[in-house]
PDB file of C-alpha atoms and ligand atoms in Angstrom:
ATOM      1  CA  MET A1332      32.612   5.502  35.382  1.00 93.00           C
ATOM      2  CA  THR A1333      30.742   2.387  32.995  1.00 97.00           C
ATOM      3  CA  LYS A1334      30.212   4.320  29.752  1.00 98.00           C
ATOM      4  CA  LEU A1335      27.373   3.173  27.643  1.00 98.00           C
ATOM      5  CA  LEU A1336      27.122   3.219  23.628  1.00 98.00           C
ATOM      6  CA  PHE A1337      23.712   2.392  22.311  1.00 99.00           C
ATOM      7  CA  VAL A1338      23.910   1.761  18.428  1.00 99.00           C
ATOM      8  CA  CYS A1339      20.853   1.472  15.689  1.00 98.00           C
ATOM      9  CA  LEU A1340      21.267   2.435  12.150  1.00 98.00           C
ATOM     10  CA  GLY A1341      20.425   6.647  11.213  1.00 98.00           C
ATOM     11  CA  ASN A1342      20.906   7.751  15.228  1.00 98.00           C
ATOM     12  CA  ILE A1343      17.474   9.599  14.872  1.00 98.00           C
ATOM     13  CA  CYS A1344      14.918   6.754  16.131  1.00 98.00           C
ATOM     14  CA  ARG A1345      16.387   3.888  18.156  1.00 98.00           C
ATOM     15  CA  SER A1346      19.047   4.215  19.348  1.00 98.00           C
ATOM     16  CA  PRO A1347      18.213   7.220  20.720  1.00 98.00           C
ATOM     17  CA  SER A1348      15.553   6.928  22.350  1.00 98.00           C
ATOM     18  CA  ALA A1349      17.951   4.517  24.168  1.00 99.00           C
ATOM     19  CA  GLU A1350      19.690   6.668  25.775  1.00 98.00           C
ATOM     20  CA  ASN A1351      17.356   9.919  26.105  1.00 98.00           C
ATOM     21  CA  ILE A1352      15.650   6.973  28.910  1.00 98.00           C
ATOM     22  CA  MET A1353      18.499   5.297  30.060  1.00 98.00           C
ATOM     23  CA  ASN A1354      19.638   8.370  30.804  1.00 98.00           C
ATOM     24  CA  HIS A1355      16.040   9.078  32.933  1.00 98.00           C
ATOM     25  CA  LEU A1356      16.408   5.740  34.580  1.00 98.00           C
ATOM     26  CA  ILE A1357      20.419   6.217  35.816  1.00 98.00           C
ATOM     27  CA  GLU A1358      18.907   9.625  37.141  1.00 97.00           C
ATOM     28  CA  LYS A1359      15.404   8.386  39.409  1.00 97.00           C
ATOM     29  CA  ALA A1360      18.263   5.377  40.289  1.00 97.00           C
ATOM     30  CA  GLY A1361      20.784   8.489  41.507  1.00 97.00           C
ATOM     31  CA  LEU A1362      23.554   6.638  40.218  1.00 97.00           C
ATOM     32  CA  GLY A1363      24.330  10.159  37.341  1.00 96.00           C
ATOM     33  CA  ASP A1364      28.743  10.192  39.464  1.00 95.00           C
ATOM     34  CA  ARG A1365      28.114   5.795  38.337  1.00 96.00           C
ATOM     35  CA  ILE A1366      27.040   5.575  34.724  1.00 97.00           C
ATOM     36  CA  THR A1367      27.006   7.897  31.150  1.00 98.00           C
ATOM     37  CA  CYS A1368      25.759   6.631  27.722  1.00 98.00           C
ATOM     38  CA  ASP A1369      25.965   8.384  23.969  1.00 98.00           C
ATOM     39  CA  SER A1370      24.517   6.971  20.987  1.00 98.00           C
ATOM     40  CA  ALA A1371      25.721   6.303  17.227  1.00 98.00           C
ATOM     41  CA  GLY A1372      23.892   4.893  13.966  1.00 98.00           C
ATOM     42  CA  THR A1373      27.041   2.928  11.137  1.00 98.00           C
ATOM     43  CA  GLY A1374      24.561   5.045   9.208  1.00 98.00           C
ATOM     44  CA  GLY A1375      25.537   8.378   7.962  1.00 96.00           C
ATOM     45  CA  TYR A1376      21.979   9.962   6.385  1.00 96.00           C
ATOM     46  CA  HIS A1377      20.827  12.223   9.890  1.00 98.00           C
ATOM     47  CA  ILE A1378      24.711  12.974  10.106  1.00 98.00           C
ATOM     48  CA  GLY A1379      23.599  16.192  12.261  1.00 98.00           C
ATOM     49  CA  SER A1380      20.058  15.565  12.731  1.00 98.00           C
ATOM     50  CA  PRO A1381      17.473  15.616  15.871  1.00 98.00           C
ATOM     51  CA  PRO A1382      15.964  12.483  17.013  1.00 98.00           C
ATOM     52  CA  ASP A1383      13.081  11.624  14.493  1.00 98.00           C
ATOM     53  CA  SER A1384       9.876  13.717  15.806  1.00 98.00           C
ATOM     54  CA  ARG A1385       6.497  10.521  15.877  1.00 98.00           C
ATOM     55  CA  MET A1386      10.072   8.867  17.830  1.00 98.00           C
ATOM     56  CA  ALA A1387      10.084  12.143  19.941  1.00 98.00           C
ATOM     57  CA  MET A1388       6.180  12.123  20.647  1.00 98.00           C
ATOM     58  CA  ALA A1389       6.169   8.685  21.969  1.00 98.00           C
ATOM     59  CA  ALA A1390       8.541   8.809  23.953  1.00 98.00           C
ATOM     60  CA  ARG A1391       7.197  11.889  24.973  1.00 98.00           C
ATOM     61  CA  LYS A1392       4.524  10.422  26.313  1.00 97.00           C
ATOM     62  CA  GLN A1393       6.408   8.030  29.322  1.00 96.00           C
ATOM     63  CA  ASN A1394       8.066  11.621  29.965  1.00 97.00           C
ATOM     64  CA  ILE A1395      11.236  11.413  28.660  1.00 98.00           C
ATOM     65  CA  GLU A1396      12.483  14.406  26.354  1.00 98.00           C
ATOM     66  CA  LEU A1397      14.327  13.034  23.722  1.00 98.00           C
ATOM     67  CA  LEU A1398      18.033  15.277  23.354  1.00 98.00           C
ATOM     68  CA  GLY A1399      20.761  14.938  20.413  1.00 98.00           C
ATOM     69  CA  ALA A1400      21.914  14.941  17.154  1.00 98.00           C
ATOM     70  CA  ALA A1401      22.809  11.862  14.781  1.00 98.00           C
ATOM     71  CA  ARG A1402      26.420  10.477  14.240  1.00 98.00           C
ATOM     72  CA  LYS A1403      27.869   7.804  13.279  1.00 98.00           C
ATOM     73  CA  PHE A1404      30.066   5.298  14.769  1.00 98.00           C
ATOM     74  CA  GLN A1405      32.990   5.416  14.393  1.00 98.00           C
ATOM     75  CA  ARG A1406      36.147   2.516  15.317  1.00 98.00           C
ATOM     76  CA  ILE A1407      37.322   5.120  18.244  1.00 98.00           C
ATOM     77  CA  ASP A1408      34.138   4.555  19.738  1.00 98.00           C
ATOM     78  CA  PHE A1409      35.564   0.616  20.440  1.00 98.00           C
ATOM     79  CA  GLU A1410      38.292   2.153  23.240  1.00 98.00           C
ATOM     80  CA  ASN A1411      36.233   4.624  25.168  1.00 98.00           C
ATOM     81  CA  PHE A1412      33.237   2.199  24.953  1.00 98.00           C
ATOM     82  CA  ASP A1413      32.452  -0.493  28.238  1.00 98.00           C
ATOM     83  CA  LEU A1414      30.022  -2.072  26.686  1.00 98.00           C
ATOM     84  CA  ILE A1415      27.986  -1.392  22.619  1.00 98.00           C
ATOM     85  CA  LEU A1416      24.600  -1.543  22.358  1.00 99.00           C
ATOM     86  CA  ALA A1417      23.069  -3.011  19.161  1.00 99.00           C
ATOM     87  CA  MET A1418      19.855  -2.490  18.162  1.00 98.00           C
ATOM     88  CA  ASP A1419      19.729  -5.629  15.966  1.00 98.00           C
ATOM     89  CA  ARG A1420      20.908  -7.692  14.346  1.00 98.00           C
ATOM     90  CA  ASP A1421      22.142  -5.745  11.461  1.00 98.00           C
ATOM     91  CA  ASN A1422      23.765  -3.161  13.593  1.00 98.00           C
ATOM     92  CA  TYR A1423      25.959  -5.701  15.301  1.00 98.00           C
ATOM     93  CA  ARG A1424      26.904  -7.019  12.414  1.00 98.00           C
ATOM     94  CA  ASN A1425      27.983  -3.963  11.034  1.00 98.00           C
ATOM     95  CA  ILE A1426      29.160  -2.595  14.186  1.00 98.00           C
ATOM     96  CA  LEU A1427      31.375  -6.013  14.116  1.00 98.00           C
ATOM     97  CA  ALA A1428      32.443  -5.757  10.602  1.00 98.00           C
ATOM     98  CA  LEU A1429      34.822  -2.498  12.247  1.00 98.00           C
ATOM     99  CA  ASP A1430      36.233  -4.237  14.334  1.00 98.00           C
ATOM    100  CA  ASN A1431      38.732  -6.234  12.046  1.00 95.00           C
ATOM    101  CA  THR A1432      40.762  -7.516  14.961  1.00 96.00           C
ATOM    102  CA  GLY A1433      37.728  -8.917  16.432  1.00 97.00           C
ATOM    103  CA  LYS A1434      39.315  -7.539  19.663  1.00 98.00           C
ATOM    104  CA  TYR A1435      36.165  -5.343  21.280  1.00 98.00           C
ATOM    105  CA  GLN A1436      33.576  -7.599  20.452  1.00 97.00           C
ATOM    106  CA  ASP A1437      32.931  -8.746  23.990  1.00 97.00           C
ATOM    107  CA  LYS A1438      32.107  -5.643  24.161  1.00 98.00           C
ATOM    108  CA  VAL A1439      29.280  -5.369  21.562  1.00 98.00           C
ATOM    109  CA  ARG A1440      26.165  -6.774  22.938  1.00 98.00           C
ATOM    110  CA  LEU A1441      22.665  -7.320  20.940  1.00 98.00           C
ATOM    111  CA  MET A1442      20.067  -4.495  23.218  1.00 98.00           C
ATOM    112  CA  CYS A1443      17.666  -7.117  23.837  1.00 98.00           C
ATOM    113  CA  GLU A1444      19.740  -9.587  25.618  1.00 98.00           C
ATOM    114  CA  PHE A1445      18.503  -7.429  28.907  1.00 98.00           C
ATOM    115  CA  CYS A1446      14.402  -8.067  28.082  1.00 98.00           C
ATOM    116  CA  GLN A1447      12.676  -8.609  31.399  1.00 98.00           C
ATOM    117  CA  LYS A1448       9.343  -8.562  30.127  1.00 98.00           C
ATOM    118  CA  TYR A1449       9.320  -9.517  26.010  1.00 97.00           C
ATOM    119  CA  ASP A1450      11.674 -12.003  24.179  1.00 96.00           C
ATOM    120  CA  LEU A1451      12.170 -10.273  21.590  1.00 97.00           C
ATOM    121  CA  LYS A1452      15.920 -10.778  20.019  1.00 97.00           C
ATOM    122  CA  GLU A1453      15.641  -7.406  17.854  1.00 98.00           C
ATOM    123  CA  VAL A1454      14.947  -3.861  18.349  1.00 98.00           C
ATOM    124  CA  PRO A1455      12.492  -3.723  15.108  1.00 98.00           C
ATOM    125  CA  ASP A1456      13.141  -0.815  12.861  1.00 98.00           C
ATOM    126  CA  PRO A1457      10.283   1.745  12.996  1.00 98.00           C
ATOM    127  CA  TYR A1458      10.903   3.843  10.310  1.00 97.00           C
ATOM    128  CA  TYR A1459       9.329   3.354   7.789  1.00 97.00           C
ATOM    129  CA  GLY A1460       6.494   1.860   9.484  1.00 95.00           C
ATOM    130  CA  GLY A1461       3.239   3.492  11.636  1.00 95.00           C
ATOM    131  CA  PRO A1462       2.912   4.792  15.301  1.00 94.00           C
ATOM    132  CA  GLU A1463       2.580   2.169  16.955  1.00 97.00           C
ATOM    133  CA  GLY A1464       6.417   0.800  15.953  1.00 98.00           C
ATOM    134  CA  PHE A1465       7.432   3.709  17.817  1.00 98.00           C
ATOM    135  CA  ASP A1466       5.218   3.095  21.217  1.00 98.00           C
ATOM    136  CA  ARG A1467       6.442   0.162  21.511  1.00 98.00           C
ATOM    137  CA  VAL A1468       9.995   0.804  20.233  1.00 98.00           C
ATOM    138  CA  ILE A1469       9.886   2.468  23.791  1.00 98.00           C
ATOM    139  CA  ASP A1470       7.503   0.008  25.702  1.00 98.00           C
ATOM    140  CA  LEU A1471      10.387  -2.595  24.871  1.00 98.00           C
ATOM    141  CA  LEU A1472      13.343   0.466  25.418  1.00 98.00           C
ATOM    142  CA  LEU A1473      12.190   0.656  28.739  1.00 98.00           C
ATOM    143  CA  ASP A1474      12.642  -2.880  30.095  1.00 98.00           C
ATOM    144  CA  ALA A1475      15.868  -3.407  27.759  1.00 98.00           C
ATOM    145  CA  CYS A1476      17.265  -0.456  29.532  1.00 98.00           C
ATOM    146  CA  GLU A1477      15.631  -1.642  32.901  1.00 98.00           C
ATOM    147  CA  GLY A1478      17.558  -4.445  32.234  1.00 98.00           C
ATOM    148  CA  LEU A1479      21.017  -2.900  31.345  1.00 98.00           C
ATOM    149  CA  LEU A1480      20.648  -0.905  34.175  1.00 98.00           C
ATOM    150  CA  GLU A1481      20.897  -3.904  36.718  1.00 98.00           C
ATOM    151  CA  TYR A1482      23.369  -5.108  34.750  1.00 98.00           C
ATOM    152  CA  VAL A1483      25.402  -2.453  34.778  1.00 97.00           C
ATOM    153  CA  MET A1484      25.081  -2.342  39.021  1.00 95.00           C
ATOM    154  CA  SER A1485      26.216  -5.555  39.237  1.00 94.00           C
ATOM    155  CA  GLN A1486      29.039  -5.425  37.198  1.00 91.00           C
ATOM    156  CA  GLU A1487      30.594  -2.524  38.798  1.00 84.00           C
ATOM    157  CA  ASP A1488      29.751  -4.322  42.022  1.00 81.00           C
ATOM    158  CA  LEU A1489      31.644  -7.187  41.196  1.00 81.00           C
ATOM    159  CA  ARG A1490      34.859  -4.670  39.786  1.00 80.00           C
ATOM    160  CA  VAL A1491      34.402  -2.894  43.500  1.00 77.00           C
ATOM    161  CA  SER A1492      34.405  -5.985  45.471  1.00 82.00           C
ATOM    162  CA  HIS A1493      37.640  -7.685  43.497  1.00 78.00           C
ATOM    163  CA  HIS A1494      39.314  -4.110  43.873  1.00 73.00           C
ATOM    164  CA  SER A1495      38.892  -4.531  47.552  1.00 72.00           C
ATOM    165  CA  GLU A1496      40.055  -8.589  47.620  1.00 67.00           C
ATOM    166  CA  SER A1497      43.117  -7.267  46.192  1.00 55.00           C
TER     167      SER A1497
HETATM  168  P1  4NP B 342      17.118   3.609  13.052  1.00 82.58           P
HETATM  169  O1  4NP B 342      15.861   4.332  12.556  1.00 82.58           O
HETATM  170  O2  4NP B 342      18.063   3.429  12.854  1.00 82.58           O
HETATM  171  O3  4NP B 342      16.256   3.713  14.593  1.00 82.58           O
HETATM  172  O4  4NP B 342      17.230   5.692  13.835  1.00 82.58           O
HETATM  173  C1  4NP B 342      16.711   4.548  10.988  1.00 82.58           C
HETATM  174  C2  4NP B 342      15.791   6.045  10.866  1.00 82.58           C
HETATM  175  C3  4NP B 342      16.169   6.058   9.470  1.00 82.58           C
HETATM  176  C4  4NP B 342      16.139   5.520   8.231  1.00 82.58           C
HETATM  177  C5  4NP B 342      15.795   3.691   8.333  1.00 82.58           C
HETATM  178  C6  4NP B 342      15.837   3.536  10.272  1.00 82.58           C
HETATM  179  N1  4NP B 342      16.510   5.718   6.796  1.00 82.58           N
HETATM  180  O5  4NP B 342      16.915   4.967   5.641  1.00 82.58           O
HETATM  181  O6  4NP B 342      16.883   6.646   6.374  1.00 82.58           O
END
């Protein structure tokens, strides 16, 4: 089982979208027993809130329902997850700032590393912008999540073949 954690600032726009899009792709691929997803924010302003309604509207256009309640990223998440996907560089820096010893830095990656169509380096924060920003986030995350799913499955296959060799 591979455990993925998506992280943004507020955990009400980008990271819950990533989590629910990824769950959608996992379900479509019949991989629900192989990969699990969660999301969190580096900030605590929106703890307990459901996903932003503008974000939910943009996701619904792609037949994806945004479920969840915001929570804050905690140090224990370094232990509990295999991969931690930061939406932008600030998120990345704020996550790594909690890893005093650097033990977990290889688990933390930028979400856009997994994009195959887009060449953006960060998922832009849509919170203070117009509706097109939310559509763009969904499109970008669909691309990144597809790449991420391929990556995770290739890593799982490697692990399985290592096990069968030993
Ligand atoms: P998110 O978006 O990090 O994608 O959830 C934001 C949500 C709230 C705020 C900023 C970004 N805020 O400043 O309250």
